[in-house]
Short mmCIF file of C-alpha atoms in Angstrom, two decimals:
data_model
loop_
_atom_site.label_atom_id
_atom_site.label_comp_id
_atom_site.label_asym_id
_atom_site.label_seq_id
_atom_site.Cartn_x
_atom_site.Cartn_y
_atom_site.Cartn_z
CA UNK A 1398 134.16 165.11 152.78
CA UNK A 1399 131.07 162.87 152.49
CA UNK A 1400 127.66 163.67 153.99
CA UNK A 1401 128.09 161.41 157.04
CA UNK A 1402 131.32 163.15 157.99
CA UNK A 1403 129.76 166.59 157.53
CA UNK A 1404 126.87 165.69 159.84
CA UNK A 1405 129.26 164.48 162.54
CA UNK A 1406 131.37 167.62 162.40
CA UNK A 1407 128.20 169.74 162.55
CA UNK A 1408 127.36 167.87 165.73
CA UNK A 1409 130.80 168.61 167.14
CA UNK A 1410 130.38 172.32 166.42
CA UNK A 1411 127.15 172.32 168.39
CA UNK A 1412 128.71 170.60 171.41
CA UNK A 1413 129.58 173.83 173.25
CA UNK A 1414 125.91 174.82 173.18
CA UNK A 1415 124.61 171.55 174.60
CA UNK A 1416 127.37 170.67 177.04
CA UNK A 1417 126.13 172.85 179.91
CA UNK A 1418 123.63 170.20 181.00
CA UNK A 1419 126.01 167.30 180.46
CA UNK A 1420 128.71 166.02 182.75
CA UNK A 1421 132.29 166.75 181.58
CA UNK A 1422 133.17 163.06 181.42
CA UNK A 1423 130.16 162.42 179.17
CA UNK A 1424 131.25 165.21 176.86
CA UNK A 1425 134.71 163.70 176.62
CA UNK A 1426 133.30 160.30 175.75
CA UNK A 1427 130.99 161.84 173.16
CA UNK A 1428 133.86 163.72 171.50
CA UNK A 1429 136.04 160.60 171.49
CA UNK A 1430 133.28 158.48 169.97
CA UNK A 1431 132.41 161.13 167.41
CA UNK A 1432 136.05 161.49 166.35
CA UNK A 1433 136.50 157.74 166.08
CA UNK A 1434 133.32 157.37 164.07
CA UNK A 1435 134.34 160.24 161.81
CA UNK A 1436 137.63 158.51 161.08
CA UNK A 1437 135.83 155.22 160.44
CA UNK A 1438 133.32 156.74 158.06
CA UNK A 1439 136.05 158.73 156.34
CA UNK A 1440 137.92 155.55 155.49
CA UNK A 1441 137.67 154.97 151.77
CA UNK A 1442 136.96 151.26 152.01
CA UNK A 1443 133.91 151.94 154.14
CA UNK A 1444 132.02 154.38 151.99
CA UNK A 1445 133.14 152.72 148.75
CA UNK A 1446 131.07 149.71 149.83
CA UNK A 1447 128.02 151.92 149.27
CA UNK A 1448 129.14 154.50 146.72
CA UNK A 1449 130.69 154.25 143.26
CA UNK A 1450 134.36 155.15 143.75
CA UNK A 1451 137.29 155.36 141.36
CA UNK A 1452 138.83 151.88 141.39
CA UNK A 1453 142.00 150.87 143.21
CA UNK A 1454 144.16 147.76 142.86
CA UNK A 1455 142.12 146.10 145.62
CA UNK A 1456 138.73 146.80 144.05
CA UNK A 1457 138.63 143.85 141.63
CA UNK A 1458 137.33 140.53 142.95
CA UNK A 1459 139.11 138.07 140.64
CA UNK A 1460 137.21 135.06 142.00
CA UNK A 1461 133.85 136.73 141.41
CA UNK A 1462 134.92 137.71 137.88
CA UNK A 1463 135.91 134.13 137.09
CA UNK A 1464 132.66 132.72 138.49
CA UNK A 1465 130.52 135.21 136.63
CA UNK A 1466 132.20 134.39 133.34
CA UNK A 1467 131.86 130.62 133.86
CA UNK A 1468 128.22 130.86 134.89
CA UNK A 1469 127.01 133.32 132.26
CA UNK A 1470 129.21 133.09 129.15
CA UNK A 1471 128.77 130.06 126.89
CA UNK A 1472 131.01 128.79 124.10
CA UNK A 1473 133.69 131.48 124.41
CA UNK A 1474 136.71 129.78 125.94
CA UNK A 1475 139.17 132.15 124.23
CA UNK A 1476 137.46 135.32 125.41
CA UNK A 1477 137.02 134.09 128.98
CA UNK A 1478 140.64 132.95 129.17
CA UNK A 1479 141.94 136.34 128.04
CA UNK A 1480 139.66 138.32 130.35
CA UNK A 1481 140.29 136.13 133.40
CA UNK A 1482 144.05 136.62 133.06
CA UNK A 1483 144.51 140.03 131.46
CA UNK A 1484 142.07 142.09 133.53
CA UNK A 1485 143.12 140.95 137.04
CA UNK A 1486 146.78 141.02 136.03
CA UNK A 1487 146.41 144.59 134.85
CA UNK A 1488 144.28 145.87 137.73
CA UNK A 1489 146.57 144.38 140.38
CA UNK A 1490 149.63 145.93 138.75
CA UNK A 1491 150.17 149.22 140.59
CA UNK A 1492 152.52 150.52 137.90
CA UNK A 1493 151.52 149.26 134.41
CA UNK A 1494 153.60 150.38 131.43
CA UNK A 1495 150.56 151.30 129.33
CA UNK A 1496 146.75 151.10 129.40
CA UNK A 1497 145.05 147.74 128.85
CA UNK A 1498 143.58 147.56 125.36
CA UNK A 1499 141.26 144.72 124.31
CA UNK A 1500 139.70 144.36 120.88
CA UNK A 1501 136.70 141.97 120.73
CA UNK A 1502 135.74 140.54 117.34
CA UNK A 1503 132.92 138.30 116.19
CA UNK A 1504 129.40 138.15 114.83
CA UNK A 1505 126.48 139.71 116.64
CA UNK A 1506 125.08 137.88 119.68
CA UNK A 1507 128.31 136.10 120.60
CA UNK A 1508 128.86 137.98 123.87
CA UNK A 1509 131.14 140.96 123.15
CA UNK A 1510 128.93 143.50 124.91
CA UNK A 1511 128.05 141.04 127.63
CA UNK A 1512 131.67 140.38 128.62
CA UNK A 1513 132.40 144.11 128.49
CA UNK A 1514 129.59 144.59 130.98
CA UNK A 1515 130.98 141.86 133.25
CA UNK A 1516 134.38 143.57 133.22
CA UNK A 1517 132.81 146.90 134.18
CA UNK A 1518 130.72 145.28 136.94
CA UNK A 1519 133.76 143.49 138.36
CA UNK A 1520 135.60 146.80 138.78
CA UNK A 1521 132.78 149.25 139.53
CA UNK A 1522 129.71 148.83 141.71
CA UNK A 1523 127.50 150.59 139.16
CA UNK A 1524 128.94 148.66 136.20
CA UNK A 1525 128.23 150.26 132.83
CA UNK A 1526 126.24 153.00 134.62
CA UNK A 1527 129.30 154.07 136.59
CA UNK A 1528 130.53 157.60 135.95
CA UNK A 1529 133.96 156.05 135.47
CA UNK A 1530 132.81 153.81 132.59
CA UNK A 1531 132.28 155.51 129.23
CA UNK A 1532 130.45 153.90 126.32
CA UNK A 1533 130.76 155.21 122.76
CA UNK A 1534 128.37 154.38 119.90
CA UNK A 1535 129.74 155.59 116.53
CA UNK A 1536 126.28 156.07 115.00
CA UNK A 1537 125.36 158.28 117.98
CA UNK A 1538 128.62 160.02 118.90
CA UNK A 1539 130.39 160.09 115.50
CA UNK A 1540 127.61 159.98 112.89
CA UNK A 1541 129.03 162.31 110.23
CA UNK A 1542 132.06 161.16 108.26
CA UNK A 1543 132.75 164.76 107.24
CA UNK A 1544 133.45 165.78 110.84
CA UNK A 1545 136.43 163.54 111.57
CA UNK A 1546 138.71 166.33 112.79
CA UNK A 1547 136.02 167.67 115.10
CA UNK A 1548 135.40 164.19 116.52
CA UNK A 1549 139.12 163.68 117.10
CA UNK A 1550 139.34 166.84 119.21
CA UNK A 1551 136.18 165.98 121.14
CA UNK A 1552 137.32 162.43 121.83
CA UNK A 1553 140.72 163.51 123.06
CA UNK A 1554 139.18 166.12 125.35
CA UNK A 1555 136.67 163.62 126.72
CA UNK A 1556 139.30 160.99 127.52
CA UNK A 1557 141.75 163.55 128.95
CA UNK A 1558 139.10 165.01 131.25
CA UNK A 1559 137.84 161.67 132.54
CA UNK A 1560 141.25 160.10 133.12
CA UNK A 1561 142.29 163.27 134.96
CA UNK A 1562 139.33 162.64 137.26
CA UNK A 1563 139.90 158.88 137.59
CA UNK A 1564 143.01 157.09 136.38
CA UNK A 1565 141.10 153.75 136.31
CA UNK A 1566 138.54 154.97 133.77
CA UNK A 1567 137.12 152.42 131.33
CA UNK A 1568 136.30 153.33 127.71
CA UNK A 1569 134.17 151.00 125.58
CA UNK A 1570 133.93 151.66 121.83
CA UNK A 1571 131.02 149.70 120.39
CA UNK A 1572 130.44 148.86 116.71
CA UNK A 1573 133.95 149.83 115.65
CA UNK A 1574 133.11 148.76 112.10
CA UNK A 1575 130.85 151.85 111.93
CA UNK A 1576 133.51 154.23 113.23
CA UNK A 1577 134.56 156.87 110.63
CA UNK A 1578 138.11 156.06 109.46
CA UNK A 1579 140.75 158.07 111.27
CA UNK A 1580 138.78 158.98 114.39
CA UNK A 1581 140.22 156.23 116.57
CA UNK A 1582 143.78 157.30 115.67
CA UNK A 1583 143.28 160.37 117.84
CA UNK A 1584 143.60 158.27 121.01
CA UNK A 1585 146.93 156.75 119.97
CA UNK A 1586 149.00 158.91 122.40
CA UNK A 1587 146.83 157.74 125.31
CA UNK A 1588 147.47 154.07 124.51
CA UNK A 1589 151.21 154.37 124.09
CA UNK A 1590 154.06 153.80 126.54
CA UNK A 1591 154.17 157.34 127.90
CA UNK A 1592 154.57 157.95 131.61
CA UNK A 1593 152.54 161.14 131.34
CA UNK A 1594 151.03 163.41 128.70
CA UNK A 1595 150.67 167.03 129.80
CA UNK A 1596 150.78 165.94 133.41
CA UNK A 1597 148.21 163.16 133.07
CA UNK A 1598 149.01 159.43 133.23
CA UNK A 1599 146.80 157.12 131.15
CA UNK A 1600 148.58 153.92 132.14
CA UNK A 1601 145.82 152.61 134.42
CA UNK A 1602 142.91 153.14 132.01
CA UNK A 1603 141.17 150.33 130.12
CA UNK A 1604 140.11 150.59 126.47
CA UNK A 1605 137.77 147.99 124.96
CA UNK A 1606 136.87 147.89 121.26
CA UNK A 1607 133.92 145.85 119.97
CA UNK A 1608 133.59 144.94 116.32
CA UNK A 1609 131.84 142.57 113.93
CA UNK A 1610 134.88 142.85 111.65
CA UNK A 1611 136.79 139.60 111.38
CA UNK A 1612 133.68 137.59 112.17
CA UNK A 1613 133.73 135.78 108.83
CA UNK A 1614 137.33 134.66 109.36
CA UNK A 1615 136.52 133.47 112.90
CA UNK A 1616 133.51 131.53 111.65
CA UNK A 1617 135.60 129.94 108.90
CA UNK A 1618 138.19 128.68 111.40
CA UNK A 1619 135.46 127.37 113.73
CA UNK A 1620 133.74 125.57 110.85
CA UNK A 1621 137.00 123.99 109.67
CA UNK A 1622 137.65 122.67 113.16
CA UNK A 1623 134.15 121.20 113.26
CA UNK A 1624 134.52 119.59 109.82
CA UNK A 1625 137.83 118.02 110.80
CA UNK A 1626 136.22 116.53 113.90
CA UNK A 1627 138.16 118.71 116.32
CA UNK A 1628 136.67 120.15 119.50
CA UNK A 1629 136.17 123.91 119.33
CA UNK A 1630 138.02 124.22 122.65
CA UNK A 1631 141.15 123.19 120.71
CA UNK A 1632 141.09 126.53 118.89
CA UNK A 1633 143.85 128.69 120.33
CA UNK A 1634 144.34 132.44 120.32
CA UNK A 1635 147.33 132.08 117.99
CA UNK A 1636 145.07 130.43 115.39
CA UNK A 1637 143.20 133.70 114.92
CA UNK A 1638 144.89 136.70 116.52
CA UNK A 1639 147.33 137.54 113.71
CA UNK A 1640 144.77 137.13 110.94
CA UNK A 1641 142.32 139.26 112.91
CA UNK A 1642 144.74 142.16 113.34
CA UNK A 1643 145.75 142.05 109.66
CA UNK A 1644 142.15 141.69 108.54
CA UNK A 1645 140.80 144.72 110.38
CA UNK A 1646 143.91 146.78 109.54
CA UNK A 1647 143.31 146.27 105.82
CA UNK A 1648 139.51 146.58 105.96
CA UNK A 1649 138.20 150.08 105.19
CA UNK A 1650 134.97 149.28 107.00
CA UNK A 1651 136.56 148.04 110.22
CA UNK A 1652 137.20 151.36 111.97
CA UNK A 1653 140.81 150.21 112.33
CA UNK A 1654 141.74 150.77 108.67
CA UNK A 1655 145.49 151.53 108.56
CA UNK A 1656 145.32 152.74 112.15
CA UNK A 1657 148.48 153.49 114.11
CA UNK A 1658 146.97 151.57 117.04
CA UNK A 1659 147.65 148.33 115.15
CA UNK A 1660 150.72 149.53 113.29
CA UNK A 1661 152.42 150.43 116.58
CA UNK A 1662 151.21 147.25 118.35
CA UNK A 1663 149.21 149.18 120.94
CA UNK A 1664 146.30 146.74 121.10
CA UNK A 1665 147.22 144.10 123.66
CA UNK A 1666 144.76 141.36 122.68
CA UNK A 1667 142.66 140.71 119.59
CA UNK A 1668 140.00 138.47 121.09
CA UNK A 1669 137.93 136.23 118.77
CA UNK A 1670 134.34 135.44 119.74
CA UNK A 1671 133.39 132.12 118.17
CA UNK A 1672 129.99 131.48 116.55
CA UNK A 1673 127.60 129.78 118.98
CA UNK A 1674 126.39 126.25 118.42
CA UNK A 1675 122.97 124.74 119.15
CA UNK A 1676 123.96 123.69 122.67
CA UNK A 1677 125.19 127.18 123.55
CA UNK A 1678 121.97 128.82 122.37
CA UNK A 1679 120.03 126.25 124.40
CA UNK A 1680 122.05 127.23 127.49
CA UNK A 1681 121.27 130.91 126.86
CA UNK A 1682 117.55 130.15 126.65
CA UNK A 1683 117.56 128.10 129.84
CA UNK A 1684 119.45 130.86 131.65
CA UNK A 1685 116.91 133.47 130.53
CA UNK A 1686 114.02 131.28 131.69
CA UNK A 1687 115.60 130.71 135.11
CA UNK A 1688 116.31 134.43 135.47
CA UNK A 1689 112.55 135.05 135.25
CA UNK A 1690 111.81 132.52 137.96
CA UNK A 1691 110.15 130.00 135.64
CA UNK A 1692 110.72 126.29 135.49
CA UNK A 1693 112.75 125.18 132.48
CA UNK A 1694 110.46 123.02 130.34
CA UNK A 1695 111.73 121.18 127.28
CA UNK A 1696 108.71 122.14 125.20
CA UNK A 1697 109.32 125.87 125.71
CA UNK A 1698 113.06 125.55 125.05
CA UNK A 1699 112.44 123.52 121.88
CA UNK A 1700 109.84 126.03 120.65
CA UNK A 1701 112.29 128.89 120.98
CA UNK A 1702 115.12 126.90 119.39
CA UNK A 1703 112.87 126.15 116.40
CA UNK A 1704 112.82 129.88 115.63
CA UNK A 1705 116.60 130.29 115.74
CA UNK A 1706 118.33 130.39 112.35
CA UNK A 1707 121.53 128.40 111.90
CA UNK A 1708 124.23 128.30 109.23
CA UNK A 1709 125.81 127.10 106.97
CA UNK A 1710 122.91 125.75 104.86
CA UNK A 1711 122.16 122.04 105.25
CA UNK A 1712 124.69 121.66 108.07
CA UNK A 1713 123.13 124.26 110.41
CA UNK A 1714 125.95 124.30 112.96
CA UNK A 1715 126.11 127.91 114.16
CA UNK A 1716 123.41 130.38 115.18
CA UNK A 1717 123.27 133.40 112.84
CA UNK A 1718 122.47 135.82 115.65
CA UNK A 1719 124.01 133.91 118.52
CA UNK A 1720 122.03 134.59 121.71
CA UNK A 1721 120.85 138.04 120.63
CA UNK A 1722 117.14 138.82 121.06
CA UNK A 1723 116.48 135.51 122.82
CA UNK A 1724 115.19 137.38 125.85
CA UNK A 1725 112.18 138.63 123.84
CA UNK A 1726 111.40 135.12 122.61
CA UNK A 1727 111.66 133.80 126.17
CA UNK A 1728 109.22 136.47 127.35
CA UNK A 1729 106.78 135.48 124.63
CA UNK A 1730 106.80 131.74 125.26
CA UNK A 1731 107.05 131.82 129.04
CA UNK A 1732 104.19 134.21 129.59
CA UNK A 1733 102.09 132.60 126.87
CA UNK A 1734 102.35 129.26 128.69
#
């Protein structure tokens, strides 16, 4: 029972004490109003507008998710397409067969963390700060490669406890390429097609993996499209998804090395994040400037772009760090001028 409801019922308990000086009809009206208000405030949809609640099928605003992706994510047509279809489709399914598992791949600064944050914010009011969203950093949570068995037990216990509390829990595993081999295999039962495991259903949970692994292959495909004069928007998921899954499966440094998650086809989408071009970095800079309430001036944008490194040599098509760390450069130039 939330605090508002407790206050109202405390008031009702005090009614016998204060009713002597009040007309009977007034007491009746007061009780009726208090009961009605109690029921209103007890309604989940009311207090979940103000508090962070475990998500339901109705919680996701698909239109808002689509708009946020279009307005804030640049140059990632494959990632936005997958997220706009897979996440709403999964959330609005009241009886999914298994959890939703997304594996994001690409070089740093291409938007993997950013889109993960948008997903969390579209489902939970507090976004990544929600108690129902759990973020793992291998260098922080799994730093010692000699403690794999210990980490497996801890990870299983953590996921089991949180899904027991909220079936719509979200788990984000960052920097998978730094994950000790074997640790991620411990969550295989939770990602499989089981109705329940020890009385707990994991079917409504979301698992998101972020990795730099496969970035070189993605960049190679993007560069080949550019060299052949094709638009990058012509790149399709099928052009990269199979090679990505095979690449990370056979890469000892991927965190997915010979993992049963891939072997048993438990990852629903391998999502490539393409390297960002000059125009995409420019859009990131302009967005950062506007977010600070400054006027976008070409001189400031050009000054920041001059400091961005591009590759390959001589052609300089893609930004080496994507849009990462641009916020600091924007701070420097905007406040300097």
